[in-house]
Coordinates of C-alpha atoms in Angstrom, one line a residue:
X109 CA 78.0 139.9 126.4
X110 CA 75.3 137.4 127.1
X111 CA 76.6 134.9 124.4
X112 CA 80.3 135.0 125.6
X113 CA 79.2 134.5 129.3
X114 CA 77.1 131.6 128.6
X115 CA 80.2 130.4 126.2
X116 CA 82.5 131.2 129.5
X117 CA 80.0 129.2 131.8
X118 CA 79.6 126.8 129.6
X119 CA 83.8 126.5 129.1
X120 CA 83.9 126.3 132.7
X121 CA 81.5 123.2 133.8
X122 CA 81.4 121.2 130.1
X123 CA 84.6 122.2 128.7
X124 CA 84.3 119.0 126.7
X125 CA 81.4 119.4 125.4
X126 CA 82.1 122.8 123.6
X127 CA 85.3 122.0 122.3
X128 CA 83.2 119.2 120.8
X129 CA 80.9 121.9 119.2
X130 CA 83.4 123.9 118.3
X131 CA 85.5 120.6 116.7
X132 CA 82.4 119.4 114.5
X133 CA 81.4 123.2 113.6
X134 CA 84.9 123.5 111.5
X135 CA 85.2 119.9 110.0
X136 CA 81.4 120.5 108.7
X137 CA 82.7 123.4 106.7
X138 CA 85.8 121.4 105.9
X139 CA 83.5 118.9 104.6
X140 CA 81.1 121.1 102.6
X141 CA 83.9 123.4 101.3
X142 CA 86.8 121.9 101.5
X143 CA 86.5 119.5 98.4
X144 CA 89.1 117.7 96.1
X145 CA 91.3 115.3 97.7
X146 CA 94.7 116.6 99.4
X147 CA 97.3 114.5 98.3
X148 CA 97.5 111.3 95.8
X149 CA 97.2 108.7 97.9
X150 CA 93.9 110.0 99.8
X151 CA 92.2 109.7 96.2
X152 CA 93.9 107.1 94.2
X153 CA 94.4 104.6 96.9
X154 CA 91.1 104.8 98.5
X155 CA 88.1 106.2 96.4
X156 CA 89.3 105.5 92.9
X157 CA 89.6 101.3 93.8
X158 CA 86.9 101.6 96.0
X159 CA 84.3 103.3 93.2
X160 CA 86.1 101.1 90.8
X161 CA 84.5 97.8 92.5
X162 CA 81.6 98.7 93.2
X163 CA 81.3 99.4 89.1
X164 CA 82.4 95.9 89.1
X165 CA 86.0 97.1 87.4
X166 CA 89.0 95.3 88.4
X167 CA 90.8 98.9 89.1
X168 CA 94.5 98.2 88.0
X169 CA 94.6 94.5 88.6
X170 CA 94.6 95.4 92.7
X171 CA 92.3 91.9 92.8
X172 CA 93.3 88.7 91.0
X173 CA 89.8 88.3 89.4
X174 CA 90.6 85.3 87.3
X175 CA 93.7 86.2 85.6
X176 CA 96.9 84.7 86.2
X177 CA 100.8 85.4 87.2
X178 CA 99.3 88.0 89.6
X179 CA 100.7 89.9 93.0
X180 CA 99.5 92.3 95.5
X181 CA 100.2 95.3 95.7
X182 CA 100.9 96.2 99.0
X183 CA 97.5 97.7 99.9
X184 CA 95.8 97.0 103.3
X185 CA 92.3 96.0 101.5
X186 CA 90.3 97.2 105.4
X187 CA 89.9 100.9 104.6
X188 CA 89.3 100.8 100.6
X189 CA 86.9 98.2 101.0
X190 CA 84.9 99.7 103.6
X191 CA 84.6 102.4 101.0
X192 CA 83.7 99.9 98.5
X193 CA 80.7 98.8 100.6
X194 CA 79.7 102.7 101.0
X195 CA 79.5 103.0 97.2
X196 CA 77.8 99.8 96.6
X197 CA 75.2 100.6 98.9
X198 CA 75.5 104.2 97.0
X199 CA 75.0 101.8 93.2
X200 CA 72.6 100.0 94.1
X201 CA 70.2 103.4 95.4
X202 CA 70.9 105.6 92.5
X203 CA 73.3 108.0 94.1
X204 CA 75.4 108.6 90.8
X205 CA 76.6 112.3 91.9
X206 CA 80.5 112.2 92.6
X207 CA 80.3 115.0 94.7
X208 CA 77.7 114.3 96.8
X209 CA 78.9 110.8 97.6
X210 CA 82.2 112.3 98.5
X211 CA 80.3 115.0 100.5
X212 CA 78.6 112.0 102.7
X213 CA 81.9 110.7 103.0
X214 CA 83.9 114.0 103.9
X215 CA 81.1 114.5 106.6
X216 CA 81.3 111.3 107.9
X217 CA 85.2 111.1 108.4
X218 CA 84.0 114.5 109.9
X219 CA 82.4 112.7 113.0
X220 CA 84.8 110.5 112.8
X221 CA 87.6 112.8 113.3
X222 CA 85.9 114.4 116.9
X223 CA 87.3 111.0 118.1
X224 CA 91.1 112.6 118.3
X225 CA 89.7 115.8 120.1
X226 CA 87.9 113.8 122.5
X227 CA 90.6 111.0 123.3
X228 CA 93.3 114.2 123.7
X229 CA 91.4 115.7 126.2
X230 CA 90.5 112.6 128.3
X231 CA 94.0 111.5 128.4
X232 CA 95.6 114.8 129.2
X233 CA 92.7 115.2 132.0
X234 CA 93.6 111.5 133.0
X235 CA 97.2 111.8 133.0
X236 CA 97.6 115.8 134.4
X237 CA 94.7 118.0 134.9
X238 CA 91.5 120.1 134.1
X239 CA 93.5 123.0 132.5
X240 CA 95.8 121.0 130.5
X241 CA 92.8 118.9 129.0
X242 CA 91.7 122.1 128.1
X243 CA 94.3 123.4 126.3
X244 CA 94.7 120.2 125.0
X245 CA 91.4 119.3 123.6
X246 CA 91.4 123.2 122.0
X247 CA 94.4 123.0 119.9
X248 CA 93.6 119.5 118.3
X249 CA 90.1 121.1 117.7
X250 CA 91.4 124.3 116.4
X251 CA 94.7 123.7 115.0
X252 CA 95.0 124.9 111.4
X253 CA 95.2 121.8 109.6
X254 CA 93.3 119.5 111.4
X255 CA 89.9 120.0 110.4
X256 CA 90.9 119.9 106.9
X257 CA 92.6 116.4 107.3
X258 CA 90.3 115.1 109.2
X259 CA 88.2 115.3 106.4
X260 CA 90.1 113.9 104.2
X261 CA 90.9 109.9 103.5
X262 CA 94.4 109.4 104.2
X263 CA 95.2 106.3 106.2
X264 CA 97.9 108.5 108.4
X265 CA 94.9 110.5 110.3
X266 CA 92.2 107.8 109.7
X267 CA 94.3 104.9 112.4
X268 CA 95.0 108.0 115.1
X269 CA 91.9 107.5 117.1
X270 CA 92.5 104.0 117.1
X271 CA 95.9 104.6 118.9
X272 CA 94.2 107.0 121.5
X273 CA 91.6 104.9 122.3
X274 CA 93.9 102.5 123.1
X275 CA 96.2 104.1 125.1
X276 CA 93.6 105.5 127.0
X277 CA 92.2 102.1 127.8
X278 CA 95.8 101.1 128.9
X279 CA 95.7 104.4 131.0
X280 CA 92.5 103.1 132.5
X281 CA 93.4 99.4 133.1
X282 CA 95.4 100.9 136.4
X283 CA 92.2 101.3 138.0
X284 CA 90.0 99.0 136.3
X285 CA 89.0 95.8 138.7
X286 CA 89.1 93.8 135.5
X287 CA 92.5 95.3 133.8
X288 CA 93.3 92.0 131.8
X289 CA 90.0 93.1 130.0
X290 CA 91.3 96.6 129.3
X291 CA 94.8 95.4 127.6
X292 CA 93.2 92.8 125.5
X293 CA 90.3 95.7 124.6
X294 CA 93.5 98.2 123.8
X295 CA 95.2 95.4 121.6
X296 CA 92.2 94.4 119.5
X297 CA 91.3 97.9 119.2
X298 CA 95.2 99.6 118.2
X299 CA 95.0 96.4 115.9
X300 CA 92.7 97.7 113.6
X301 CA 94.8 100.8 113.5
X302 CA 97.6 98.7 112.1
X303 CA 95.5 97.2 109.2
X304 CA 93.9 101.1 108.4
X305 CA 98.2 102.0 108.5
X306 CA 100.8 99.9 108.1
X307 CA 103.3 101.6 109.4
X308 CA 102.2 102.1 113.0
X309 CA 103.0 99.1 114.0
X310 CA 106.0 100.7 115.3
X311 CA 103.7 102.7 117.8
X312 CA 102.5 99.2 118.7
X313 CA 106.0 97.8 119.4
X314 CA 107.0 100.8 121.6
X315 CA 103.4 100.2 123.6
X316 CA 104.3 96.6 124.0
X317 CA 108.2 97.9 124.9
X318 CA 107.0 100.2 127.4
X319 CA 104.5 97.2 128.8
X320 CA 107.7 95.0 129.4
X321 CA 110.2 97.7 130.6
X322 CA 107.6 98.0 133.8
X323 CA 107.5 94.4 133.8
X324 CA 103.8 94.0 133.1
X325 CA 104.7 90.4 131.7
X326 CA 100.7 88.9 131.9
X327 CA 99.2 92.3 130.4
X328 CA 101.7 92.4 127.7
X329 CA 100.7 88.9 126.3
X330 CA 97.2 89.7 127.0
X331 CA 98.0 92.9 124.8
X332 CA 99.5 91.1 121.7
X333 CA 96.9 88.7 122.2
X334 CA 94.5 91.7 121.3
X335 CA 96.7 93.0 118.7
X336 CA 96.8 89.3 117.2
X337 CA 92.8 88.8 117.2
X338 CA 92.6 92.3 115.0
X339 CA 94.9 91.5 112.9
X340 CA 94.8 87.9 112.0
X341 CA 90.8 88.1 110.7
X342 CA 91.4 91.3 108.5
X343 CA 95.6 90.6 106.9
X344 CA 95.1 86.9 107.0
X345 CA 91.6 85.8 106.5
X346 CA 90.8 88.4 103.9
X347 CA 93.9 87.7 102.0
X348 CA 93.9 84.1 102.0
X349 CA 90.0 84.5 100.4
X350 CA 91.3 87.0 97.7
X351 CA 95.2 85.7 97.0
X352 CA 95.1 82.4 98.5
X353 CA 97.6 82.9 101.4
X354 CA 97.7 85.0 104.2
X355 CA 99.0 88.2 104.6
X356 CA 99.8 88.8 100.9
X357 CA 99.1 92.4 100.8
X358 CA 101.4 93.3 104.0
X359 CA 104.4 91.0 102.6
X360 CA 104.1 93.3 99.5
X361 CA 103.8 96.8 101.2
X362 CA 107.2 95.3 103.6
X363 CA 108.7 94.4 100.2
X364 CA 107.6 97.6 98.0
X365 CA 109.0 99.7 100.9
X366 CA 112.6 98.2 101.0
X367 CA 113.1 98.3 97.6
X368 CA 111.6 101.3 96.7
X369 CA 113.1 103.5 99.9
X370 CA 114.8 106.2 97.7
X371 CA 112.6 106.6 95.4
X372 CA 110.7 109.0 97.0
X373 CA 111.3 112.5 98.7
X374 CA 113.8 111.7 101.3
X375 CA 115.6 114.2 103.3
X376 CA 118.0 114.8 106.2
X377 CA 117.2 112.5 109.4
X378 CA 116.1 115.6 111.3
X379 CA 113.6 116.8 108.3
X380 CA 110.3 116.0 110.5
X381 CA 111.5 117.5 113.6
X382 CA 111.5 120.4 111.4
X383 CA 108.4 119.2 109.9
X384 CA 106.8 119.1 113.8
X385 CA 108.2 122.5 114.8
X386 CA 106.7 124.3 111.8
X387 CA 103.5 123.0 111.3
X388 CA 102.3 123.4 115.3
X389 CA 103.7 127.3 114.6
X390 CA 106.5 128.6 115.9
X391 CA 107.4 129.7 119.2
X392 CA 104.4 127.9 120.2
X393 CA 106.1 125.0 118.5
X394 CA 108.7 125.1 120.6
X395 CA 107.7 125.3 123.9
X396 CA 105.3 121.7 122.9
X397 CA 108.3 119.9 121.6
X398 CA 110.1 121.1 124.8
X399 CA 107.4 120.0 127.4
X400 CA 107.1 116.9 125.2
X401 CA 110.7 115.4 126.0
X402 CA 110.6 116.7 129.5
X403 CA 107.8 114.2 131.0
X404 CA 109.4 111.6 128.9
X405 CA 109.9 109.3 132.1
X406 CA 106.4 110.4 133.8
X407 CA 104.4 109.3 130.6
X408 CA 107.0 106.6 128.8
X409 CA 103.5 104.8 127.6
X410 CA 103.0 108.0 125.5
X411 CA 105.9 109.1 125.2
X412 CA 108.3 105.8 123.9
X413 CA 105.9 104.6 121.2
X414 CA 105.5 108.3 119.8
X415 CA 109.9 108.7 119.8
X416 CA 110.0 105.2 118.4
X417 CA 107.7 106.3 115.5
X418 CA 109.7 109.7 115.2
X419 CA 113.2 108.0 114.8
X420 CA 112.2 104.7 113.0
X421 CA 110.7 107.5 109.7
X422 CA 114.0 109.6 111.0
X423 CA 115.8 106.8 109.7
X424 CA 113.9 105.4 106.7
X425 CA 114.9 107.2 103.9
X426 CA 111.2 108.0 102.5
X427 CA 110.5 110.9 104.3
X428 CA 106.3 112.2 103.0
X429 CA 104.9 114.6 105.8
X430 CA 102.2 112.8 105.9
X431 CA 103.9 109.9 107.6
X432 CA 104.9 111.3 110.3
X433 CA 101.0 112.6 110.6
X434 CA 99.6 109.4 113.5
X435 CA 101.7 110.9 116.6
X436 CA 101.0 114.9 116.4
X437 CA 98.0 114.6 118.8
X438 CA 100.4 112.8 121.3
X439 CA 103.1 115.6 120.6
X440 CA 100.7 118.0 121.6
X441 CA 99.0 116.2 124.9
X442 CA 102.6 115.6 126.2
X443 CA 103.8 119.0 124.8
X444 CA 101.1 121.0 126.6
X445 CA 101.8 119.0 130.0
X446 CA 105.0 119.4 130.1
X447 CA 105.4 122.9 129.2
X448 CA 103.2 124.3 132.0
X449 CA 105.3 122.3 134.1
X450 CA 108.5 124.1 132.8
X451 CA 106.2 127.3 133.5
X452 CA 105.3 126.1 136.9
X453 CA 108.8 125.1 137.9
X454 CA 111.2 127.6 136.7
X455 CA 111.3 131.3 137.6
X456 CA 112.5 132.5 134.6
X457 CA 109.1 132.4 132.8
X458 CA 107.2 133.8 135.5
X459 CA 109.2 136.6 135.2
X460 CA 107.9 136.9 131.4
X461 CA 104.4 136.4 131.4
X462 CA 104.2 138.8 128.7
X463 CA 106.3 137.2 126.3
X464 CA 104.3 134.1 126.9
X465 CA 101.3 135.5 126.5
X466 CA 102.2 137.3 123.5
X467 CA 103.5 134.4 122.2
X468 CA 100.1 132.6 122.5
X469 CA 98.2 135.9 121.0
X470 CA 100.4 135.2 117.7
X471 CA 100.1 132.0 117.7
X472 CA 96.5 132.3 117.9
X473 CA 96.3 134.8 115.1
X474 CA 98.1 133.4 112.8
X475 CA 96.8 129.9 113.1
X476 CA 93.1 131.9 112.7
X477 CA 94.5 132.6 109.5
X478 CA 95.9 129.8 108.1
X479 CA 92.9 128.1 109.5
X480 CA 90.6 130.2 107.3
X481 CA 92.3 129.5 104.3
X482 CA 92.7 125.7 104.8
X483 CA 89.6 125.1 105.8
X484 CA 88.0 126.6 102.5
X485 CA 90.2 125.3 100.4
X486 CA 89.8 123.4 97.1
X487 CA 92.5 120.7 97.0
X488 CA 93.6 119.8 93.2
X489 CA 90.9 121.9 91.7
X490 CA 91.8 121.7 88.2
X491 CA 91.7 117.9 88.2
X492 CA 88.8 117.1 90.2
X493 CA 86.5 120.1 87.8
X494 CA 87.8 118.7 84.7
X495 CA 86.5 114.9 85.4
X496 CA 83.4 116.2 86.9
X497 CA 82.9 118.4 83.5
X498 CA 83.6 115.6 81.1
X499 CA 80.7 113.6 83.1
X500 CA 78.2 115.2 81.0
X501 CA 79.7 113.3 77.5
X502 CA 79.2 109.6 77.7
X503 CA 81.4 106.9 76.3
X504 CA 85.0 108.5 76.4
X505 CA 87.0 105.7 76.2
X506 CA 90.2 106.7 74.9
X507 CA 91.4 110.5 77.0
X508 CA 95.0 112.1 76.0
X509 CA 97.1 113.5 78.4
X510 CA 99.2 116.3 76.8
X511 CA 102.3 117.5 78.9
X512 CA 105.4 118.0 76.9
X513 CA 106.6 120.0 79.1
X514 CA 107.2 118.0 81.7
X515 CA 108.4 114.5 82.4
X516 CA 105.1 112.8 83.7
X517 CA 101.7 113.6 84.2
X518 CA 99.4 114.0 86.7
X519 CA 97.3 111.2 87.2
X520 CA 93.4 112.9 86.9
X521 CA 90.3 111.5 89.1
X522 CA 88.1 109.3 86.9
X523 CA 85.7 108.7 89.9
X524 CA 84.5 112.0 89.2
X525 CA 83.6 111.8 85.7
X526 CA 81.7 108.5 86.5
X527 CA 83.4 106.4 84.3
X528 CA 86.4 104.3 83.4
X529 CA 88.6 104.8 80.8
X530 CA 92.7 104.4 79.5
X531 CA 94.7 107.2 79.5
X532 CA 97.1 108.2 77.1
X533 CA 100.1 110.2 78.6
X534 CA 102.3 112.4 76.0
X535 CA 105.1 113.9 77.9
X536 CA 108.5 115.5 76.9
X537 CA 110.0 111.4 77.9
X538 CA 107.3 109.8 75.3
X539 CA 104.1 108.3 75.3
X540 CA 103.1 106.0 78.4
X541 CA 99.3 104.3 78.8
X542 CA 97.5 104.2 81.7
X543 CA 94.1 101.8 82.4
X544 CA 91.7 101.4 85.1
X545 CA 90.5 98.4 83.1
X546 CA 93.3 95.5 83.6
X547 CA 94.5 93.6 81.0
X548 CA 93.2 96.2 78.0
X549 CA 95.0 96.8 75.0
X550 CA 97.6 99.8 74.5
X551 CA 95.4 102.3 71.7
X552 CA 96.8 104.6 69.6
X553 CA 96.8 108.8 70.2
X554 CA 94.2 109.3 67.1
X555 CA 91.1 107.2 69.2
X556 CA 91.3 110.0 71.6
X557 CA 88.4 111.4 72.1
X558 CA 89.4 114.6 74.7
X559 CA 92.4 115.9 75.2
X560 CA 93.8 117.8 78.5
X561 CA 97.3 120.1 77.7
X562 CA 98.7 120.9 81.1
X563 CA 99.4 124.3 81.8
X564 CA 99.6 127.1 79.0
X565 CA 103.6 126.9 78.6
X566 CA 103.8 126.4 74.8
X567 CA 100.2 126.1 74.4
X568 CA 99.7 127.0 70.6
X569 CA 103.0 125.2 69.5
X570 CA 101.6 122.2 71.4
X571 CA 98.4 122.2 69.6
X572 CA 99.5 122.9 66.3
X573 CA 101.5 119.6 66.6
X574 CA 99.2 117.0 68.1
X575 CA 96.6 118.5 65.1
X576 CA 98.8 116.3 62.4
X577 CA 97.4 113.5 64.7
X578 CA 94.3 114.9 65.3
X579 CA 93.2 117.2 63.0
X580 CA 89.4 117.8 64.3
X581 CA 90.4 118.8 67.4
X582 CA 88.3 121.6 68.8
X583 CA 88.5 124.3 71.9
X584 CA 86.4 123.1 74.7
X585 CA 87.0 124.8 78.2
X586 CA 89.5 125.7 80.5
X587 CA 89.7 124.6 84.0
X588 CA 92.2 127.0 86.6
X589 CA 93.5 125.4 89.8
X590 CA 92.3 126.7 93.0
X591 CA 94.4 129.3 95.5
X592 CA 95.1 126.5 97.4
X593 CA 96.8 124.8 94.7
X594 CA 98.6 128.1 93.6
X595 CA 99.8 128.6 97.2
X596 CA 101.4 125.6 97.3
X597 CA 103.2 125.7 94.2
X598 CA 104.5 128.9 95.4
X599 CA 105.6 127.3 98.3
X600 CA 107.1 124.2 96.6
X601 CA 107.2 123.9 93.3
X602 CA 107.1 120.2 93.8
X603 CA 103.4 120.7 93.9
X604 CA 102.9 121.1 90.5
X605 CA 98.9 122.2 90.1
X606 CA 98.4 123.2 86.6
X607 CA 95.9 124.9 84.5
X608 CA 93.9 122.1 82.3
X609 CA 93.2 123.1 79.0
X610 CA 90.5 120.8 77.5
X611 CA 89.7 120.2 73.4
X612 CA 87.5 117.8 71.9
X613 CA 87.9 115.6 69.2
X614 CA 85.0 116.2 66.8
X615 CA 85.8 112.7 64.8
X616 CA 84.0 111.2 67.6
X617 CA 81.9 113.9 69.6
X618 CA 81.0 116.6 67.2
X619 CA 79.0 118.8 69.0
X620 CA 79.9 120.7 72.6
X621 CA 77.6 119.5 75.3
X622 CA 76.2 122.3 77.5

């Protein structure tokens, strides 16, 4: 009783504060449990380059690094490199662990993340009230997927509190005595946002479209002023010093996109209103996405950049969930604003306060429970454990990829195994190389020295032949994917998470290392 009326008291005057508590209590656990990496480009377009560098390893050829007849590849070189520096520093200290640098990274992105609770409750109080701030602030602190993102490093969550904390310094430039100040500090700072994430510069267009519409001509040139001196430094300067002219890497990514629109998961044009309505939880879902397009005139700064985003990846035929990840929190500030102002102004729900409030009490529960399993939750398992177990061989420079069973497969995690190495792939479409090293020459299938089968589909019939390659190949472990990963095959056998099989090849390690 005495702990939940201080909680209450405490709810009461610093609401903020608590939900701030409560925020960095589950994105810790996230960050001490909830290992792996979630999807492939939160690993192999951030950590793998970034560890790459720092070993001095050209990963993939990303970097021209003397060779010639070389392009970009379309990768905004802010947020990998910062990681870069982190593992440098890491180098040149000793820290060799895998997982405990990407524990001190998890925890920091941790902190980091606090940034989206905090903005969504500041604007919501800004723009509507105490209560709504409230409710606000809770659900991005205690919705079931946030803590375990916001651990993660995917460029989609990672620019968010860049385009809060500038829309909330637009917000305050009303009453600032100095507003010119406040758009040039929301342009610089939603600026950076663009070179963490590409693609929100369609937020930023809508935010300079809404600045015009209410003929703020002056602030809107002071605005893209802002958005200029972030960008220019970071896609110019830094790719005129690595490529020789500026903005290499974003005329790539522009490029890559175009061409390469279909050749992804695409879907229907209304797939991530789907996408919005079933990940905030039905009916709860609903009643956000219906406050959300009521206060669409009252809050057009919020509200035209976010529908802008929503119909521009509508449109494009790549449709990844994650992409439509950078306007959620505004979803849900607008969302809960409007929707107690459908409450408030039509009699109809005040006649069922029960349904509503049953509707929160499920909504509640089950995003407790979904909240529980994310949050503990090994992403990729079986990947990640079988890099970090062949860490304790040395020297593997040749590793076989076995899975005839499918077309491709999956790319594994060499950061964890603390080395670099090409990778053979045998799959039912033939044999394919893969090097972190650039420019190395194609080996054959008998220097492997490990081997990984995917899955146990065919298992014996699958060893039996690749021994008339290798013949000294020997049983070494087996690695299972985590629930996580089982659930979400179950879900969508898209997300293929497979059991990893390892055997050694005793022609070059003949003993088992315990």
């Amino acid at each position: 009783m005495l702990i939940s009326r201080i909680v209450k008291e405490q709810f009461k005057h610093q609401p903020l504060q608590l939900i701030l508590i409560i925020a960095i209590i589950l994105r810790l656990l996230a960050a001490i449990f909830s290992k792996g990496f979630g999807m492939h480009d939160d690993h192999f377009l951030v950590i793998e380059p970034a560890q790459a560098w720092a070993d001095g390893i050209n990963y993939q050829g990303w970097l021209p690094g003397g060779r010639t007849n070389v392009q970009p590849d379309g990768h905004s070189l802010l947020y990998s490199g910062l990681h870069f520096l982190f593992f440098w520093c890491c180098n040149a200290i000793g820290l060799s662990d895998p997982q405990i640098k990407m524990l001190i990274v998890r925890v920091i992105h941790a902190f980091f993340s606090l940034l989206i609770v905090g903005y969504g409750y500041k604007i919501a109080r800004k723009i509507s009230n105490e209560e709504d701030a409230k409710t606000t602030g809770l659900l991005l602190a205690l919705l079931w997927f946030f803590p375990m993102l916001g651990v993660r490093n995917l460029v989609e969550i990672v620019c968010i509190p860049f385009l809060m904390a500038a829309i909330y310094e637009l917000l305050k430039a009303e009453e600032s005595d100095k507003p010119l100040r406040k758009y040039l500090l929301a342009g610089i700072i939603i600026g950076i946002g663009f070179s963490i994430r590409f693609q929100s510069a369609v937020f930023i267009s809508g935010v300079g479209l809404v600045l015009l519409i209410l003929g703020k001509w002056k602030p809107t040139l002071v605005f893209s002023l802002g958005v200029l001196l972030a960008i220019i430094p970071v896609q110019g300067a830094i790719d005129f010093f690595v490529w020789g002219f500026p903005f290499a890497e974003l005329g790539e990514y522009i490029r890559y996109n175009l061409e390469a629109a279909n050749d992804y998961i695409t879907g229907p044009w209304y797939n991530y209103i789907l996408l919005i309505a079933g990940i905030l939880l039905p009916p709860i879902s609903f009643f956000l996405l219906a406050g959300f397009f009521k206060v669409w005139k009252k809050h057009l700064l919020i509200w035209l950049p976010s529908v802008l985003f929503l119909v521009f990846h509508s449109i494009f035929p790549n449709k990844q969930e994650r992409f439509i990840f950078p306007i959620l929190p505004f979803v849900i500030i607008l969302g809960t604003i409007g929707w107690n102002e459908i409450i408030r102004e039509r009699k109809f729900w005040l006649k069922h306060k029960t349904f509503l409030k049953g509707s929160w009490i499920f909504f509640w529960v089950l995003n407790s429970l979904l909240l529980l399993g994310i949050t503990f939750s090994y992403s990729k398992r079986s990947r990640v454990e079988v890099m970090s177990y062949l860490s304790r061989y040395k020297n593997i420079d040749v590793l076989l990829l076995e899975d005839t069973n499918h077309g491709s497969a999956k790319m594994l995690p060499q950061f964890y195994s603390g080395q670099w190495m090409q990778v053979i792939s045998k799959t039912n479409e033939g044999i394919s190389w893969h090097c972190s090293v650039p420019d190395c020459d194609s080996t054959d299938i008998v220097n492997a020295r490990f081997v990984c089968f995917f899955e146990e589909t065919n298992l014996d019939k699958r060893i039996e032949g690749l021994k008339e390659t290798l013949p000294q190949l020997e049983y070494e472990t087996t690695i299972y994917p985590g629930y996580i990963d089982k659930v979400m095959f179950f879900l969508n056998p898209v997300n293929l998470n497979q059991t990893i099989i390892v055997y050694r090849n005793k022609a070059f390690f003949p003993e088992k290392v315990q």
